[in-house]
mmCIF file of C-alpha atoms in Angstrom:
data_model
loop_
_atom_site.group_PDB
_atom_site.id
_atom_site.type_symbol
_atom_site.label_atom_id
_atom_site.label_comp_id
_atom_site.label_asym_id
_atom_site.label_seq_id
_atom_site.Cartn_x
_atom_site.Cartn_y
_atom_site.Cartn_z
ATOM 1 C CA UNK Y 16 72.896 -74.388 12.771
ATOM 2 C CA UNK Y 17 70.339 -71.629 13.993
ATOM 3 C CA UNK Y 18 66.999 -72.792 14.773
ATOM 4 C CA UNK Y 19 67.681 -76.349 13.181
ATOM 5 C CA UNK Y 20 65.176 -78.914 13.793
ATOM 6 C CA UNK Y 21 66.384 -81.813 14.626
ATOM 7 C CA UNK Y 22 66.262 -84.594 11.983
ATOM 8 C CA UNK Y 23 64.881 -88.024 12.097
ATOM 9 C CA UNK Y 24 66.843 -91.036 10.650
ATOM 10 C CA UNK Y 25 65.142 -92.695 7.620
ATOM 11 C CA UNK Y 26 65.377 -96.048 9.906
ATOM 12 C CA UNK Y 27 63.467 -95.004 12.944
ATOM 13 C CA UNK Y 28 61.114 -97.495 13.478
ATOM 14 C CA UNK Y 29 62.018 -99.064 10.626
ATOM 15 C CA UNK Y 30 61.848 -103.843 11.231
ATOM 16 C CA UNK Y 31 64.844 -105.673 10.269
ATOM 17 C CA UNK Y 32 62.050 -107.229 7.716
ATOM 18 C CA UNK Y 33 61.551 -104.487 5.957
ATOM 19 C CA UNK Y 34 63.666 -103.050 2.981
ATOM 20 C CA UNK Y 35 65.689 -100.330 3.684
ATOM 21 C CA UNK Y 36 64.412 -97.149 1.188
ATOM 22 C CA UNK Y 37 66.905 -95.843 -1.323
ATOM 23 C CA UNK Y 38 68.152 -92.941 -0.039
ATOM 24 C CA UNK Y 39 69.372 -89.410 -1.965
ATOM 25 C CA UNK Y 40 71.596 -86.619 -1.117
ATOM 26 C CA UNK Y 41 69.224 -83.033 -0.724
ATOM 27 C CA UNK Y 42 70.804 -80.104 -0.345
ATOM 28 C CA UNK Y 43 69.220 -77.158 0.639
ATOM 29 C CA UNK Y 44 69.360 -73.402 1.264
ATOM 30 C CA UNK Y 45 67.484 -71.197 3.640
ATOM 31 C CA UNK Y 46 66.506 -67.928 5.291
ATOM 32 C CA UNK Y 47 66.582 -68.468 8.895
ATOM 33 C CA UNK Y 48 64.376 -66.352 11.330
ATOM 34 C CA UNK Y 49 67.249 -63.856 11.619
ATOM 35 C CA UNK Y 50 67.106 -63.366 7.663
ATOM 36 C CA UNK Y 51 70.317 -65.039 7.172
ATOM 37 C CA UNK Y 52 71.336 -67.844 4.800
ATOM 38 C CA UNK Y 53 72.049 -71.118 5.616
ATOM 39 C CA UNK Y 54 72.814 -74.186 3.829
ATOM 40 C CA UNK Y 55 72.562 -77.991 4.874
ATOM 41 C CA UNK Y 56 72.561 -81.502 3.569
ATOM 42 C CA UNK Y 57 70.279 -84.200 3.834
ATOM 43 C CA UNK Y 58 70.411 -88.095 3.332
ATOM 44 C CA UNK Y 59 66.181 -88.991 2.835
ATOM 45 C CA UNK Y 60 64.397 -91.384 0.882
ATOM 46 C CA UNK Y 61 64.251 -91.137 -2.755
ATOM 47 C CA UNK Y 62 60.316 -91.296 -3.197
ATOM 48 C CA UNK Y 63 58.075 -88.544 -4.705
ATOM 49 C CA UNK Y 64 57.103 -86.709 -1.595
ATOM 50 C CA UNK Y 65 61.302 -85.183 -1.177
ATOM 51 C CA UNK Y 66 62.083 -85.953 -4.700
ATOM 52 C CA UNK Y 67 59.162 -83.202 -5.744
ATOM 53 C CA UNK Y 68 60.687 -80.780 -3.521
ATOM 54 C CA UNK Y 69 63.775 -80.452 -5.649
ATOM 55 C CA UNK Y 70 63.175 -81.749 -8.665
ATOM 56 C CA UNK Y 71 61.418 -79.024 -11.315
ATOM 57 C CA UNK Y 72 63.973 -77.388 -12.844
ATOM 58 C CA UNK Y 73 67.345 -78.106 -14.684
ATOM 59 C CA UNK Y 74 70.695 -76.249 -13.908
ATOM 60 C CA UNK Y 75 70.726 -73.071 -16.372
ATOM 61 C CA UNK Y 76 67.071 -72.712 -16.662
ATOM 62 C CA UNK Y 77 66.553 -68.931 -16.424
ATOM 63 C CA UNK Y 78 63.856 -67.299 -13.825
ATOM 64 C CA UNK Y 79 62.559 -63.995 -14.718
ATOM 65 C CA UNK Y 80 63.644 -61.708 -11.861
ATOM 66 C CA UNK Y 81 62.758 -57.820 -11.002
ATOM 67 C CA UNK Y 82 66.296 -57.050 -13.161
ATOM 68 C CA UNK Y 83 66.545 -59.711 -15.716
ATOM 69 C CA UNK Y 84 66.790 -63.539 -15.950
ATOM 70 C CA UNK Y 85 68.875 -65.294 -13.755
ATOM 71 C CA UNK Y 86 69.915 -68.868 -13.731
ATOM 72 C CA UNK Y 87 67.933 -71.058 -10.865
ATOM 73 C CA UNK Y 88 71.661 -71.898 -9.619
ATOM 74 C CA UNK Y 89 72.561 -68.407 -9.474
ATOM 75 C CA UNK Y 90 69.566 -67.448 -7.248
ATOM 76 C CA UNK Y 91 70.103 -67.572 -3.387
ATOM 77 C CA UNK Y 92 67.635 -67.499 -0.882
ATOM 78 C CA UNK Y 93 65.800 -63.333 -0.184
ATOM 79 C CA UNK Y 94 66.364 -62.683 -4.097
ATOM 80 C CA UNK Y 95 63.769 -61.434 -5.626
ATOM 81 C CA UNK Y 96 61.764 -63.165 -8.222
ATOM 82 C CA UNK Y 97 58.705 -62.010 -10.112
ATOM 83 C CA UNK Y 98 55.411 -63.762 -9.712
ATOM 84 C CA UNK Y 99 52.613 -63.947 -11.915
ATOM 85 C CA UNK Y 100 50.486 -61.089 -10.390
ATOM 86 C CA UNK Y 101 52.528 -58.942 -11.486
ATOM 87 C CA UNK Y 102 55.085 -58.343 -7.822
ATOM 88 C CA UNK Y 103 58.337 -59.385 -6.388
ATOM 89 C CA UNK Y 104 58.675 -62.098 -3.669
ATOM 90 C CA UNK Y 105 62.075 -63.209 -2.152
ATOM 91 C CA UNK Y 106 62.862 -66.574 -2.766
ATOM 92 C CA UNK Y 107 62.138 -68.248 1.134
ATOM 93 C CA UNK Y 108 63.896 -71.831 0.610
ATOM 94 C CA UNK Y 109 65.852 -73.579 -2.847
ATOM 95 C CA UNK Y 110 66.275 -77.584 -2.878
ATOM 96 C CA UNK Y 111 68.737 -79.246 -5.115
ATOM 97 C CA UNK Y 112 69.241 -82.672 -5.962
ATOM 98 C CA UNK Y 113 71.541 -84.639 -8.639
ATOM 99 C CA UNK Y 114 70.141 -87.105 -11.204
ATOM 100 C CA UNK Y 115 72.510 -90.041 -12.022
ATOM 101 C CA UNK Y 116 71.010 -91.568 -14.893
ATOM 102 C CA UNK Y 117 73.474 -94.313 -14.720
ATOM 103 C CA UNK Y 118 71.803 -95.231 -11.480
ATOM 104 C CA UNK Y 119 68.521 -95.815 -11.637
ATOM 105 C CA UNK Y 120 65.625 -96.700 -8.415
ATOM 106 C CA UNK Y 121 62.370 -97.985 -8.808
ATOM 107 C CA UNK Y 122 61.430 -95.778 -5.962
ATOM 108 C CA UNK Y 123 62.445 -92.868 -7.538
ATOM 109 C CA UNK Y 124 60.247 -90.401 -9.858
ATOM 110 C CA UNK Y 125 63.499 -88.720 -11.598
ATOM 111 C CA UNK Y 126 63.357 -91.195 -14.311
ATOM 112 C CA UNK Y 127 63.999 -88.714 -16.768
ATOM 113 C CA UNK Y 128 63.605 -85.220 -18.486
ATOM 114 C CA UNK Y 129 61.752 -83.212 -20.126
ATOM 115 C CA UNK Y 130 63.103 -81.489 -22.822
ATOM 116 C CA UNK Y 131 60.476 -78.087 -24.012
ATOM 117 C CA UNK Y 132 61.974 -76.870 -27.292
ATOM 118 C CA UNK Y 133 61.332 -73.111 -27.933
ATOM 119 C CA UNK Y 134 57.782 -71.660 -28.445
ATOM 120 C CA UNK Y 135 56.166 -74.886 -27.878
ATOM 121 C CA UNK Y 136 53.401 -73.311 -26.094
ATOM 122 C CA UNK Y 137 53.578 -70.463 -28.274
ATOM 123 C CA UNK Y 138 55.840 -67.514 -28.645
ATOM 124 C CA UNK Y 139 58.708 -67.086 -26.151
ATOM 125 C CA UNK Y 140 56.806 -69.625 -24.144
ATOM 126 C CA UNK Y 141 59.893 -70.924 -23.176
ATOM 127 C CA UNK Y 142 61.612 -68.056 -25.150
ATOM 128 C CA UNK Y 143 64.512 -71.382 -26.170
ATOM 129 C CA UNK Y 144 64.662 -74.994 -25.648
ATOM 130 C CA UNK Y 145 64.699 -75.391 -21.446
ATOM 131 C CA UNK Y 146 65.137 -78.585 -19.740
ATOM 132 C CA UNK Y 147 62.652 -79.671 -16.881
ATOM 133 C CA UNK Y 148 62.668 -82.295 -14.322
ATOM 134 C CA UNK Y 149 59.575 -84.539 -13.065
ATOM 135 C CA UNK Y 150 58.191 -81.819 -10.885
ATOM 136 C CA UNK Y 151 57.472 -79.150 -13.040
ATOM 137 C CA UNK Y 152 54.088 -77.846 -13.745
ATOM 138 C CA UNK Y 153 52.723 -75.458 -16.104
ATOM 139 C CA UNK Y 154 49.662 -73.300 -15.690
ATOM 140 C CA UNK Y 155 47.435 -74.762 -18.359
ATOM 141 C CA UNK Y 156 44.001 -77.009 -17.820
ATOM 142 C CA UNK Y 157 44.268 -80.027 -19.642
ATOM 143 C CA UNK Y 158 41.471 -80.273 -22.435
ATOM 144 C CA UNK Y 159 39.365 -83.493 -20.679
ATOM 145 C CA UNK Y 160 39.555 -81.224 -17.410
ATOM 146 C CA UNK Y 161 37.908 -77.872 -18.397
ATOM 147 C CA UNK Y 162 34.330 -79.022 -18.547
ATOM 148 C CA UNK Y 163 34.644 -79.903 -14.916
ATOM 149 C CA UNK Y 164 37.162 -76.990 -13.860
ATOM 150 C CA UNK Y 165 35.254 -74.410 -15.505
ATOM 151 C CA UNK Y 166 36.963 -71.656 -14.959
ATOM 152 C CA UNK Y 167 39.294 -72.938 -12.530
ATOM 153 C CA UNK Y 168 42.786 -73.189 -13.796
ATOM 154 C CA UNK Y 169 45.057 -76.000 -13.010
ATOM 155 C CA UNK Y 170 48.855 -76.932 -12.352
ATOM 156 C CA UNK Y 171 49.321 -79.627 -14.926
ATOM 157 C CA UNK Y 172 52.696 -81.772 -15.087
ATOM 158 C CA UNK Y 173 55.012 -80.667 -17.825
ATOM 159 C CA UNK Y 174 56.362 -83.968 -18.623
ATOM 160 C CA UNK Y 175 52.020 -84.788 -19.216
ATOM 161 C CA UNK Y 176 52.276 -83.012 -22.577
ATOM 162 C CA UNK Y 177 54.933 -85.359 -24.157
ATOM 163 C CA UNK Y 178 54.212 -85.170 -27.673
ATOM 164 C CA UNK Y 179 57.683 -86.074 -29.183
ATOM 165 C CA UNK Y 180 58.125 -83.299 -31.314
ATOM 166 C CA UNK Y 181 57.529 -79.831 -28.944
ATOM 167 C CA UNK Y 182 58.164 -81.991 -25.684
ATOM 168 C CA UNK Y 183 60.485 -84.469 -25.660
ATOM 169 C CA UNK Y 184 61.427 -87.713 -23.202
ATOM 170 C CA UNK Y 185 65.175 -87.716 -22.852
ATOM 171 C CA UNK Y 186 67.473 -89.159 -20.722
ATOM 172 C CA UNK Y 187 70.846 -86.933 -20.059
ATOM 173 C CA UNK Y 188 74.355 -88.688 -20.905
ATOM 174 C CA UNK Y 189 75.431 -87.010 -17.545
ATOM 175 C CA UNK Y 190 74.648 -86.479 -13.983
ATOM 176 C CA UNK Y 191 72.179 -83.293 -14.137
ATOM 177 C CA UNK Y 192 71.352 -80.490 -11.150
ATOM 178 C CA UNK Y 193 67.774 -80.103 -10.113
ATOM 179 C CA UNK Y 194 66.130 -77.635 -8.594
ATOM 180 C CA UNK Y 195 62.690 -76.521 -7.111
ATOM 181 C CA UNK Y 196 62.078 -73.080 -4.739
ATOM 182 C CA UNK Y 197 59.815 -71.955 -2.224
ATOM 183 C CA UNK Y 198 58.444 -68.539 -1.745
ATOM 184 C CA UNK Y 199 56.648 -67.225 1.557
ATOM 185 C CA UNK Y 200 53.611 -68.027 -0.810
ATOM 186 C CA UNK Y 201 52.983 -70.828 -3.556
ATOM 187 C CA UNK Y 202 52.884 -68.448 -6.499
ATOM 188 C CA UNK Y 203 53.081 -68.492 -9.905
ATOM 189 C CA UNK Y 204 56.580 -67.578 -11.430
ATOM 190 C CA UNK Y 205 58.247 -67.488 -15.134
ATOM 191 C CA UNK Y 206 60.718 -70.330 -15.633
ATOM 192 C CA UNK Y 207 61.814 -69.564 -19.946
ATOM 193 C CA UNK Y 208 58.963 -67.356 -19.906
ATOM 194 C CA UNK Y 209 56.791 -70.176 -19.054
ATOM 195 C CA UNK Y 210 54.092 -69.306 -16.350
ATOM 196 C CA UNK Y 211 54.936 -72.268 -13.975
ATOM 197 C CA UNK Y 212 55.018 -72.868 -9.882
ATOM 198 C CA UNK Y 213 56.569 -72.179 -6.881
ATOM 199 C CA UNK Y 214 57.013 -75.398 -4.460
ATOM 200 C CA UNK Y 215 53.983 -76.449 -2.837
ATOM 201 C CA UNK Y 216 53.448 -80.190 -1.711
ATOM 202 C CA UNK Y 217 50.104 -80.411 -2.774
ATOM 203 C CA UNK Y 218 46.911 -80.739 -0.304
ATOM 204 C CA UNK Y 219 47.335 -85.231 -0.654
ATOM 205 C CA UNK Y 220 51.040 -84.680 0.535
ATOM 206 C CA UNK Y 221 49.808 -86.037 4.363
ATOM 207 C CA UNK Y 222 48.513 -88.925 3.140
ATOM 208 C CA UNK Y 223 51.904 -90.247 1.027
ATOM 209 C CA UNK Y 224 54.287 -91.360 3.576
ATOM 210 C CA UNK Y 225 53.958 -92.282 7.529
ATOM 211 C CA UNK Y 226 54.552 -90.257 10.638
ATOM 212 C CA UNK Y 227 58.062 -90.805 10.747
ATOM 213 C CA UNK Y 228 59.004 -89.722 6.900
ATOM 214 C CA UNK Y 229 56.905 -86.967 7.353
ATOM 215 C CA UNK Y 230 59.274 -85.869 9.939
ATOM 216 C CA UNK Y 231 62.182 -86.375 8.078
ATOM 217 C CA UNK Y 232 60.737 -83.976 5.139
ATOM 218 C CA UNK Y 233 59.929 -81.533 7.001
ATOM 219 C CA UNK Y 234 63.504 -81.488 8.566
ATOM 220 C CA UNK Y 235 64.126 -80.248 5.162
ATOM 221 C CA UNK Y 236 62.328 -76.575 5.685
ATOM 222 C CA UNK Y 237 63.571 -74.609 8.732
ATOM 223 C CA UNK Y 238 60.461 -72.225 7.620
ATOM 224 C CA UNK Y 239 57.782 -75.195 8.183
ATOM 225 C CA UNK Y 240 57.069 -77.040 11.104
ATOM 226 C CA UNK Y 241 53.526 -78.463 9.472
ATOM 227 C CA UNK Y 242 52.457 -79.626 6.337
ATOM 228 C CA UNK Y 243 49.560 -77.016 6.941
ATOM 229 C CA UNK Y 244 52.802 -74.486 6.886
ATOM 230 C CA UNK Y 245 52.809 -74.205 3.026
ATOM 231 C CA UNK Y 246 49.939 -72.333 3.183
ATOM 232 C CA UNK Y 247 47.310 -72.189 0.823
ATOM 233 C CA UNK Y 248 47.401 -73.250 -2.624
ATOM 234 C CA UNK Y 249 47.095 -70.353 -5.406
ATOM 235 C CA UNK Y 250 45.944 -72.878 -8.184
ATOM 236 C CA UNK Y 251 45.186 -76.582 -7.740
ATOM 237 C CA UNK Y 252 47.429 -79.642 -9.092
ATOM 238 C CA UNK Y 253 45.635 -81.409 -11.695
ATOM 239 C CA UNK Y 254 45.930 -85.019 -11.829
ATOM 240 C CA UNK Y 255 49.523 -86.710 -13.226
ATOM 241 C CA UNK Y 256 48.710 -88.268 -16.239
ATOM 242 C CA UNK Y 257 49.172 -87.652 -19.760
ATOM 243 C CA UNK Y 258 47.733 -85.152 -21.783
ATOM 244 C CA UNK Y 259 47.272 -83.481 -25.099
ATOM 245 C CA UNK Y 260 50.107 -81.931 -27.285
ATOM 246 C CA UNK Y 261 52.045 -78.830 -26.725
ATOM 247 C CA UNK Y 262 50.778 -77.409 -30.015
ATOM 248 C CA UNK Y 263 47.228 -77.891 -29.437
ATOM 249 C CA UNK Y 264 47.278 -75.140 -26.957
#
């Protein structure tokens, strides 16, 4: 393909003494410097780091667009999405990935959904019930946080406001599409009508995995040849853990 970096194996380097990762299938669509689309697959670890990358949103969750909402599988790579200043920005890059719940990894972080039943963080916010994977944040400060943050808000982990009742563990009965997107800028965007975010690996992400699987993720983005490539962030990612309930918000 055009401009294709070449792509480290998930071995490289790798002792006969030491496990072999389990691996996942990413596949991935992208504008190229030309402004064209192209698609690829990749075989890579399944550990946070790639898993993150493609992992936010369910197949059929709508994203509000300059004309109307469109279903993340329907959007391809230059579309136009709105973000939440208020302009359009063409989608740069969309990962997908497939979670087998019948075949689980301890390595993995798809473990299971997160199911966000309509209005839970209050009206139209989502506008009906929407599905989200492990990836998806919202843009809310959890309530321990805001002393410190002030008036700093945060990206907080959907799946953090588990309460049982507006958001809900569940585990599909059946193999389930994920998705995540990159713009040319991490943004905010409108997943349901929640305010939520574009891909961004975080400012840790060089610190997760070695040389080598850095390599092989960033394979992954013909538009990124360093971590420092994703640019700056728009709002920080608050910690992972669990927070308060949906309706206390």
């Amino acid at each position: 393909m055009y401009g294709r970096k070449p792509r480290p194996s998930a071995f490289d380097g790798r002792s006969s003494q030491q496990a072999a990762p389990a691996l996942r299938r990413y596949e991935v669509a992208c504008l190229n410097a030309r402004g064209d689309i192209e698609t690829s697959s990749h075989i890579a670890p399944a550990i946070p780091l790639f898993e993150a990358a493609v992992s936010a949103f369910a197949r059929g969750t709508l994203i509000s667009t300059p004309t109307g909402e469109v279903a993340i599988e329907d959007l391809l790579p230059g579309d136009e999405i709105l973000t939440g200043r208020g302009n359009a920005s063409p989608v740069q890059w969309i990962g997908s990935t497939t979670f087998r719940p019948d075949r689980p990894s301890s390595q993995s972080s798809i473990t299971h959904m997160t199911r966000v039943m309509a209005d839970a963080f209050g009206i139209s916010r989502p506008s009906s019930y929407m599905m989200a994977g492990p990836a998806a944040r919202i843009l809310h400060t959890p309530d321990h946080l805001r002393a410190s943050a002030g008036a700093q808000k945060m990206l907080t982990p959907l799946r953090g406001f588990v309460d049982g009742e507006n958001v809900i563990d569940v585990t599909p009965p059946a193999p389930i599409e994920l998705f995540h997107l990159c713009l040319k800028h991490h943004a905010i965007i409108f997943a349901g009508g929640l305010e939520v975010e574009s891909y961004h690996p975080g400012t840790g992400a060089s610190t997760e995995v070695s040389h080598n699987l850095r390599q092989i993720y960033l394979s992954m983005f013909d538009h990124i040849h360093h971590l420092a490539d994703f640019g700056p962030m728009i709002y920080p990612h608050a910690p992972g853990a669990r927070y308060h309930d949906a309706s206390a918000i």
